[in-house]
CSV table of C-alpha atoms and ligand atoms in Angstrom, one decimal:
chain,number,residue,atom,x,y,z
A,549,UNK,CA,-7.5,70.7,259.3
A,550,UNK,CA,-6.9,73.7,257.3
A,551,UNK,CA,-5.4,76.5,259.4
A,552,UNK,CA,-6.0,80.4,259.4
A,553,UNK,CA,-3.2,83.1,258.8
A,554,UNK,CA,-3.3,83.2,263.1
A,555,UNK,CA,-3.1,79.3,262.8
A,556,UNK,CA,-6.5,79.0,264.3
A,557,UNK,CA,-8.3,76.0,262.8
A,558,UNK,CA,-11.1,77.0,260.3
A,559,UNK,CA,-13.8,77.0,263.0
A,560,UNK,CA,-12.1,80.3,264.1
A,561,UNK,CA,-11.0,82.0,260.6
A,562,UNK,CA,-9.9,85.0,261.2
A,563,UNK,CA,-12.1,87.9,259.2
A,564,UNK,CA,-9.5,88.6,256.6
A,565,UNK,CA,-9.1,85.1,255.6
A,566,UNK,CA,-13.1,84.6,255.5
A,567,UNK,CA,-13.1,87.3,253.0
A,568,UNK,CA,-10.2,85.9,251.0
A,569,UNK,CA,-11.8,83.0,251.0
A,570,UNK,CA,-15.0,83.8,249.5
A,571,UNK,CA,-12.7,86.2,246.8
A,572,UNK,CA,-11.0,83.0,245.7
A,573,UNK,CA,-14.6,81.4,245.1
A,574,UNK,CA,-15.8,83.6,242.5
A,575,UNK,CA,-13.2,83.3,239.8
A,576,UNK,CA,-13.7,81.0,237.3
A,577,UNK,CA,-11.6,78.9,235.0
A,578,UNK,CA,-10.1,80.7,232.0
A,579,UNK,CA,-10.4,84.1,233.6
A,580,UNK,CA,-7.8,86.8,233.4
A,581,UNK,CA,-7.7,88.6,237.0
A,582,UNK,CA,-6.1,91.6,238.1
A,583,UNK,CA,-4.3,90.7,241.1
A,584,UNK,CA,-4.2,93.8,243.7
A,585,UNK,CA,-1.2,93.7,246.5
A,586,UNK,CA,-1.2,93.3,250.6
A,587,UNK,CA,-1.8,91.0,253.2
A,588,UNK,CA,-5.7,90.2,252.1
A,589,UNK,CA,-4.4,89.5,248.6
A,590,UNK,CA,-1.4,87.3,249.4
A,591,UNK,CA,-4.2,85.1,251.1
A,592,UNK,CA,-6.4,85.0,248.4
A,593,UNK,CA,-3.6,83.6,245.9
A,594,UNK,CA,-3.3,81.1,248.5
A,595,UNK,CA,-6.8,80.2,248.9
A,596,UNK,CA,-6.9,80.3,244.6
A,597,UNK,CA,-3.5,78.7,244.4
A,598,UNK,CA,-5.8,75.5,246.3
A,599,UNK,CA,-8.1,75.7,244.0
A,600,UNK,CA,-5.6,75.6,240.8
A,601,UNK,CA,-4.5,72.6,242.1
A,602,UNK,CA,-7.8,71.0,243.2
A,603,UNK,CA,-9.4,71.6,240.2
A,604,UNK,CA,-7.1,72.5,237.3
A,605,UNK,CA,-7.7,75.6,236.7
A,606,UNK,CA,-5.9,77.7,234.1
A,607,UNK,CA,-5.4,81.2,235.1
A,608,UNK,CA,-4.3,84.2,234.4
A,609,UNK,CA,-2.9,87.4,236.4
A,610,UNK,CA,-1.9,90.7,236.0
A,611,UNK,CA,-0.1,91.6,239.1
A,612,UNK,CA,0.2,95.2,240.9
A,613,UNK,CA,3.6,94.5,242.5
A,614,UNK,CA,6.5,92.0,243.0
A,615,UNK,CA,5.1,91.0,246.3
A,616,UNK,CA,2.0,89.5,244.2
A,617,UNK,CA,4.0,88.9,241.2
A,618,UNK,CA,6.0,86.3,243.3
A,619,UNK,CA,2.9,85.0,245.2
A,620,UNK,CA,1.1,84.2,241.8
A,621,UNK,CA,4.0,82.6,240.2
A,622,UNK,CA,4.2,80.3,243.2
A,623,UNK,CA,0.4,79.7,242.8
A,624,UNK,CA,0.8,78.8,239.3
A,625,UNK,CA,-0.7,81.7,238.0
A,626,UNK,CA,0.2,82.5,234.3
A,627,UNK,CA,1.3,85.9,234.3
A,628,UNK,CA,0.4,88.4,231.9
A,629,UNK,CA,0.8,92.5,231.5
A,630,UNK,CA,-1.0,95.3,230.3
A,631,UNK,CA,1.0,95.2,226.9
A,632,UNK,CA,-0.4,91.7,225.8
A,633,UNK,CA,-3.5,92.3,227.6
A,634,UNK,CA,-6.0,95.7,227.6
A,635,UNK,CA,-8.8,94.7,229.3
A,636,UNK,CA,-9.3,92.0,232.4
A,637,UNK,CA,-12.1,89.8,233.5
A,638,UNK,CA,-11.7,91.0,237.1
A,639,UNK,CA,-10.0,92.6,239.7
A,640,UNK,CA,-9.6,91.5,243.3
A,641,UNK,CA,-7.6,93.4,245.8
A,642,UNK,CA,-7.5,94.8,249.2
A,643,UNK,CA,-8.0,97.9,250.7
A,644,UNK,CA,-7.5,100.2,254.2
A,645,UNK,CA,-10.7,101.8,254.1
A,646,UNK,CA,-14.1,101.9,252.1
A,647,UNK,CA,-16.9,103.4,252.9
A,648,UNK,CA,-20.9,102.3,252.6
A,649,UNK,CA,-20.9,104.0,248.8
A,650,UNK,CA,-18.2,101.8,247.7
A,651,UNK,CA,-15.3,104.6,247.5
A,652,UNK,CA,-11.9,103.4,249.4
A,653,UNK,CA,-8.2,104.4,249.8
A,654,UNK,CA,-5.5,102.4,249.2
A,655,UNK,CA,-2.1,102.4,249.1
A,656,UNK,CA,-1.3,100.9,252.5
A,657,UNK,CA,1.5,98.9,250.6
A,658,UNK,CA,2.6,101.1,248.2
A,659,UNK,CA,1.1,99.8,244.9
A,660,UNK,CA,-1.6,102.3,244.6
A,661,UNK,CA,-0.6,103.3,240.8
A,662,UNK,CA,-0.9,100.3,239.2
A,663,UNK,CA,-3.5,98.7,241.8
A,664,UNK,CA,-5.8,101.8,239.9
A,665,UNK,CA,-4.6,101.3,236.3
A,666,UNK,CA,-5.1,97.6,236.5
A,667,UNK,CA,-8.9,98.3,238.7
A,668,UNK,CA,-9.8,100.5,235.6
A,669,UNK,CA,-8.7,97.9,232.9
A,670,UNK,CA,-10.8,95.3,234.6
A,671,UNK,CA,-14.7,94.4,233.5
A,672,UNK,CA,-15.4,94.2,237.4
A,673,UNK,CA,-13.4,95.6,240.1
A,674,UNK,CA,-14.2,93.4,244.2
A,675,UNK,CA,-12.6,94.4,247.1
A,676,UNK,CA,-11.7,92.4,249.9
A,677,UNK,CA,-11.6,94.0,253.4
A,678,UNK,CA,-12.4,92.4,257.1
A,679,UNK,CA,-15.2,94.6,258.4
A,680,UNK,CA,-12.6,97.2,260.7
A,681,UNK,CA,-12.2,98.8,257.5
A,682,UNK,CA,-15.6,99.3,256.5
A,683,UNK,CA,-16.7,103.3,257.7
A,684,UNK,CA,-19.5,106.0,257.2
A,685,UNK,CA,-16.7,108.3,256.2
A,686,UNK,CA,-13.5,107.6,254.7
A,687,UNK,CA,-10.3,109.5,257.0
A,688,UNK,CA,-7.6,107.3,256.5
A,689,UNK,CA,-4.1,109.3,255.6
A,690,UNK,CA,-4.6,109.6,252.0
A,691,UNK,CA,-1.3,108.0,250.0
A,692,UNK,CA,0.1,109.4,247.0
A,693,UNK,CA,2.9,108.3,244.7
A,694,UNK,CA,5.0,111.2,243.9
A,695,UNK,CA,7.5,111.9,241.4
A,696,UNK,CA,11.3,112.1,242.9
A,697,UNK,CA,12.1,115.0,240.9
A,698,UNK,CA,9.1,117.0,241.8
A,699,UNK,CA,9.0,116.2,245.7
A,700,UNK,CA,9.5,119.5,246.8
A,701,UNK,CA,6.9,121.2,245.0
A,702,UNK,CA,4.8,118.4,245.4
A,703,UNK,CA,4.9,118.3,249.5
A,704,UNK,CA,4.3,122.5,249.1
A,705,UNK,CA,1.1,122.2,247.0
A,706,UNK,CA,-0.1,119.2,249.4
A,707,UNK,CA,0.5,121.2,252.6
A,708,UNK,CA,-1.8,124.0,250.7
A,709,UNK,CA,-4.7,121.5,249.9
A,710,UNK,CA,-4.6,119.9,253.4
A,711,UNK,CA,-5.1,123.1,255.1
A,712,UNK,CA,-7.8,124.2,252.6
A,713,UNK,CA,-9.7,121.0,253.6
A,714,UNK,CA,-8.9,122.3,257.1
A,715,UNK,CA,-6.7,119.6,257.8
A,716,UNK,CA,-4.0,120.7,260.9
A,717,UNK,CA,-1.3,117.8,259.7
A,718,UNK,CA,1.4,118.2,257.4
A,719,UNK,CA,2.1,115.4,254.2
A,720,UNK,CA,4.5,112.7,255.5
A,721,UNK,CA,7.3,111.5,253.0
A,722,UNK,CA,7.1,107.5,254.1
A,723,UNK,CA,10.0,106.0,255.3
A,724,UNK,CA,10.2,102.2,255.5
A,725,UNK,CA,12.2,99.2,257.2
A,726,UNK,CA,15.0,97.3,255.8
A,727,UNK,CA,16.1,100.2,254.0
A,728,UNK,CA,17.4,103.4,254.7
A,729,UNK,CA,15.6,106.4,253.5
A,730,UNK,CA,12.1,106.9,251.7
A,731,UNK,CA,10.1,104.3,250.3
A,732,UNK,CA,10.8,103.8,246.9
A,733,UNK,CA,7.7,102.5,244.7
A,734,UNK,CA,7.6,99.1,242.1
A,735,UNK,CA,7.9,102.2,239.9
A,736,UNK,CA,10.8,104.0,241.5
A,737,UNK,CA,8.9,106.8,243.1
A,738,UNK,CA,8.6,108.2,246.7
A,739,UNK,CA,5.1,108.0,248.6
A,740,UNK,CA,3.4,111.1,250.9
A,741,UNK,CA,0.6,110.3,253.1
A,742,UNK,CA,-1.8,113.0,253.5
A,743,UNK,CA,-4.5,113.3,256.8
A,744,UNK,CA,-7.0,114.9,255.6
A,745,UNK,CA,-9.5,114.0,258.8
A,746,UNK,CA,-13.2,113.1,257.1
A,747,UNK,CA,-13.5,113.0,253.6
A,748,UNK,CA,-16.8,114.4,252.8
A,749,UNK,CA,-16.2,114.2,249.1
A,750,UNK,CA,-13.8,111.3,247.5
A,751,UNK,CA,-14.0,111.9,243.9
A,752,UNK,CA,-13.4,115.8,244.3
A,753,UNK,CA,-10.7,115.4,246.6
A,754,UNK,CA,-9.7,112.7,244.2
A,755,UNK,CA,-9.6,114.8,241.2
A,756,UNK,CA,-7.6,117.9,243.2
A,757,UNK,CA,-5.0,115.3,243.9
A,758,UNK,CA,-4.3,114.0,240.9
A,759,UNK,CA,-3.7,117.1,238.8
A,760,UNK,CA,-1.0,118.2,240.9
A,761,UNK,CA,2.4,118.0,238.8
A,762,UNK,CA,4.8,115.3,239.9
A,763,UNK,CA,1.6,113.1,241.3
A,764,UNK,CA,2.2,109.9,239.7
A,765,UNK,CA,-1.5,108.7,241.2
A,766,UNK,CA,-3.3,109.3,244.4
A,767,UNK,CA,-4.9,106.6,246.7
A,768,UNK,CA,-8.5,107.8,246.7
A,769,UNK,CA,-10.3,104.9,244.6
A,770,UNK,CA,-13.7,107.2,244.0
A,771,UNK,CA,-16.7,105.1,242.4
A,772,UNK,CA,-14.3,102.3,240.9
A,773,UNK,CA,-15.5,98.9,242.8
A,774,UNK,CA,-18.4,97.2,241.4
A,775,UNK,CA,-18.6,94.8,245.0
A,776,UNK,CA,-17.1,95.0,248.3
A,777,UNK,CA,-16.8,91.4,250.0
A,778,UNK,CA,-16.4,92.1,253.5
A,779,UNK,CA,-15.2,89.4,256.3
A,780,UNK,CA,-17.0,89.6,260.0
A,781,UNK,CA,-16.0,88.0,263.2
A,782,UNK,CA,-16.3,84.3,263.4
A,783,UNK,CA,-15.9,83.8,259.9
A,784,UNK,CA,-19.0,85.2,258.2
A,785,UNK,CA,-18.8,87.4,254.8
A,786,UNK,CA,-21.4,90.2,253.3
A,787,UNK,CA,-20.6,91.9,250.3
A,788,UNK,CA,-21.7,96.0,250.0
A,789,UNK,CA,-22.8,96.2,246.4
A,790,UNK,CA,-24.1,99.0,243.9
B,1747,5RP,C1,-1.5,98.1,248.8
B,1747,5RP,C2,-2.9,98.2,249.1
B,1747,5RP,C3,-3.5,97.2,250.0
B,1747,5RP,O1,-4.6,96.6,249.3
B,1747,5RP,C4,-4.0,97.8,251.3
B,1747,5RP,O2,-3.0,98.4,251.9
B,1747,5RP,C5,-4.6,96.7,252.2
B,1747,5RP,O3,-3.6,95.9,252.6
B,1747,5RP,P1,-3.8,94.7,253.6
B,1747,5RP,O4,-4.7,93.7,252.9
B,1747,5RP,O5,-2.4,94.2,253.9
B,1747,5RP,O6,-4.5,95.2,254.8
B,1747,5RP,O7,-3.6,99.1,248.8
B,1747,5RP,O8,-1.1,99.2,248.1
């Protein structure tokens, strides 16, 4: 009997691996996916990795980060980059929050930059979220990958821009485990997280963010996924489409 990621039996699959799941049904053989990063991804390589095996399938991945490059390698996933390869079939990843028009933020994990370079290079961008995540208005602590160099400037101009949006928080610099100090990206940069409170507007907020000098990328995903597969208690899936 095939167990959950809470080893419950699949009678009682948890909402994060029904939506996995149903991810891992809709690629087909051949295809070249971008493969996003986090908890809700590292099962869906696992589901796939089933279905590699089950049914010989060839596939190919562009990953977002060494967590997922090392989970697709162990699927037997054949990886490929950006150099080799411009544009991508799809691109399946996670998320911390989306909203009802299909806009989320991400960057929970860190791999927020290339998570949005490889979402843009890809013919159709699916998220993957259990139904927690799913809100009218997005409010999650936005996280931006910042330039080493320019963190100083960077957490001035952000502390200007939160209390223009009326925000009362400051920008964090994230610190992690397992290492002393700030976390340092895939790409060797720091990461802020900004509390905004409720975003009204994504893509303008979205566009203010990322013209700041020394923002590498921000984790505002405006208008980028094409389907949002979301996982529900007791197992069931519904997708929020365009
Ligand atoms: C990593 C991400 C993740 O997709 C996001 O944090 C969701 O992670 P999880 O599936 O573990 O809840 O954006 O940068």
């Amino acid at each position: 009997m095939a167990l959950n990621d809470k080893g419950c039996s699949d009678f009682h699959i948890s909402p994060k691996l029904a939506a996995a799941k149903k991810a891992s049904e809709i690629v087909e053989d051949g295809m070249v996916i971008g493969i996003g990063s986090g908890t809700t991804v590292e099962l869906f390589i696992k589901e796939l990795s089933k279905r590699i095996s089950h049914e010989e399938l060839e596939l190919f991945g562009v990953p977002t980060s060494y967590q997922s490059m090392l989970l697709a390698i162990e699927a037997g996933i054949h990886l490929l980059d950006l150099l080799e390869c411009s544009e991508l079939d799809i691109c399946i990843d996670g998320a911390d929050e989306v909203d009802l028009k299909l806009n989320a933020i991400k960057g929970g994990g860190g791999a927020l930059t290339r998570e949005k370079i490889v979402a843009y290079a890809s013919r159709e961008v699916v998220f993957v979220v259990e139904e927690r995540k799913v809100t009218k208005i997005l409010k999650y602590p936005v996280p931006i990958e910042v330039l080493p160099f320019s963190t100083g400037y960077v957490l001035k101009t952000l502390s200007k821009v939160m209390r223009d949006y009326g925000s009362s928080s400051k920008p964090r610099l994230r610190h992690g485990t397992g290492k002393l100090g700030p976390v340092i990206t895939d790409n060797g940069n720091f990461i802020v997280d900004c509390d905004f409170g409720d975003i009204e507007n994504p893509k303008k907020l979205e566009k203010e963010l990322s013209l700041i000098p020394g923002v590498v990328e921000c984790g505002i995903f405006a208008g980028v996924a094409d389907r949002i597969i979301v996982g529900g208690e007791g197992g069931n899936t519904y997708e929020l489409s365009r």
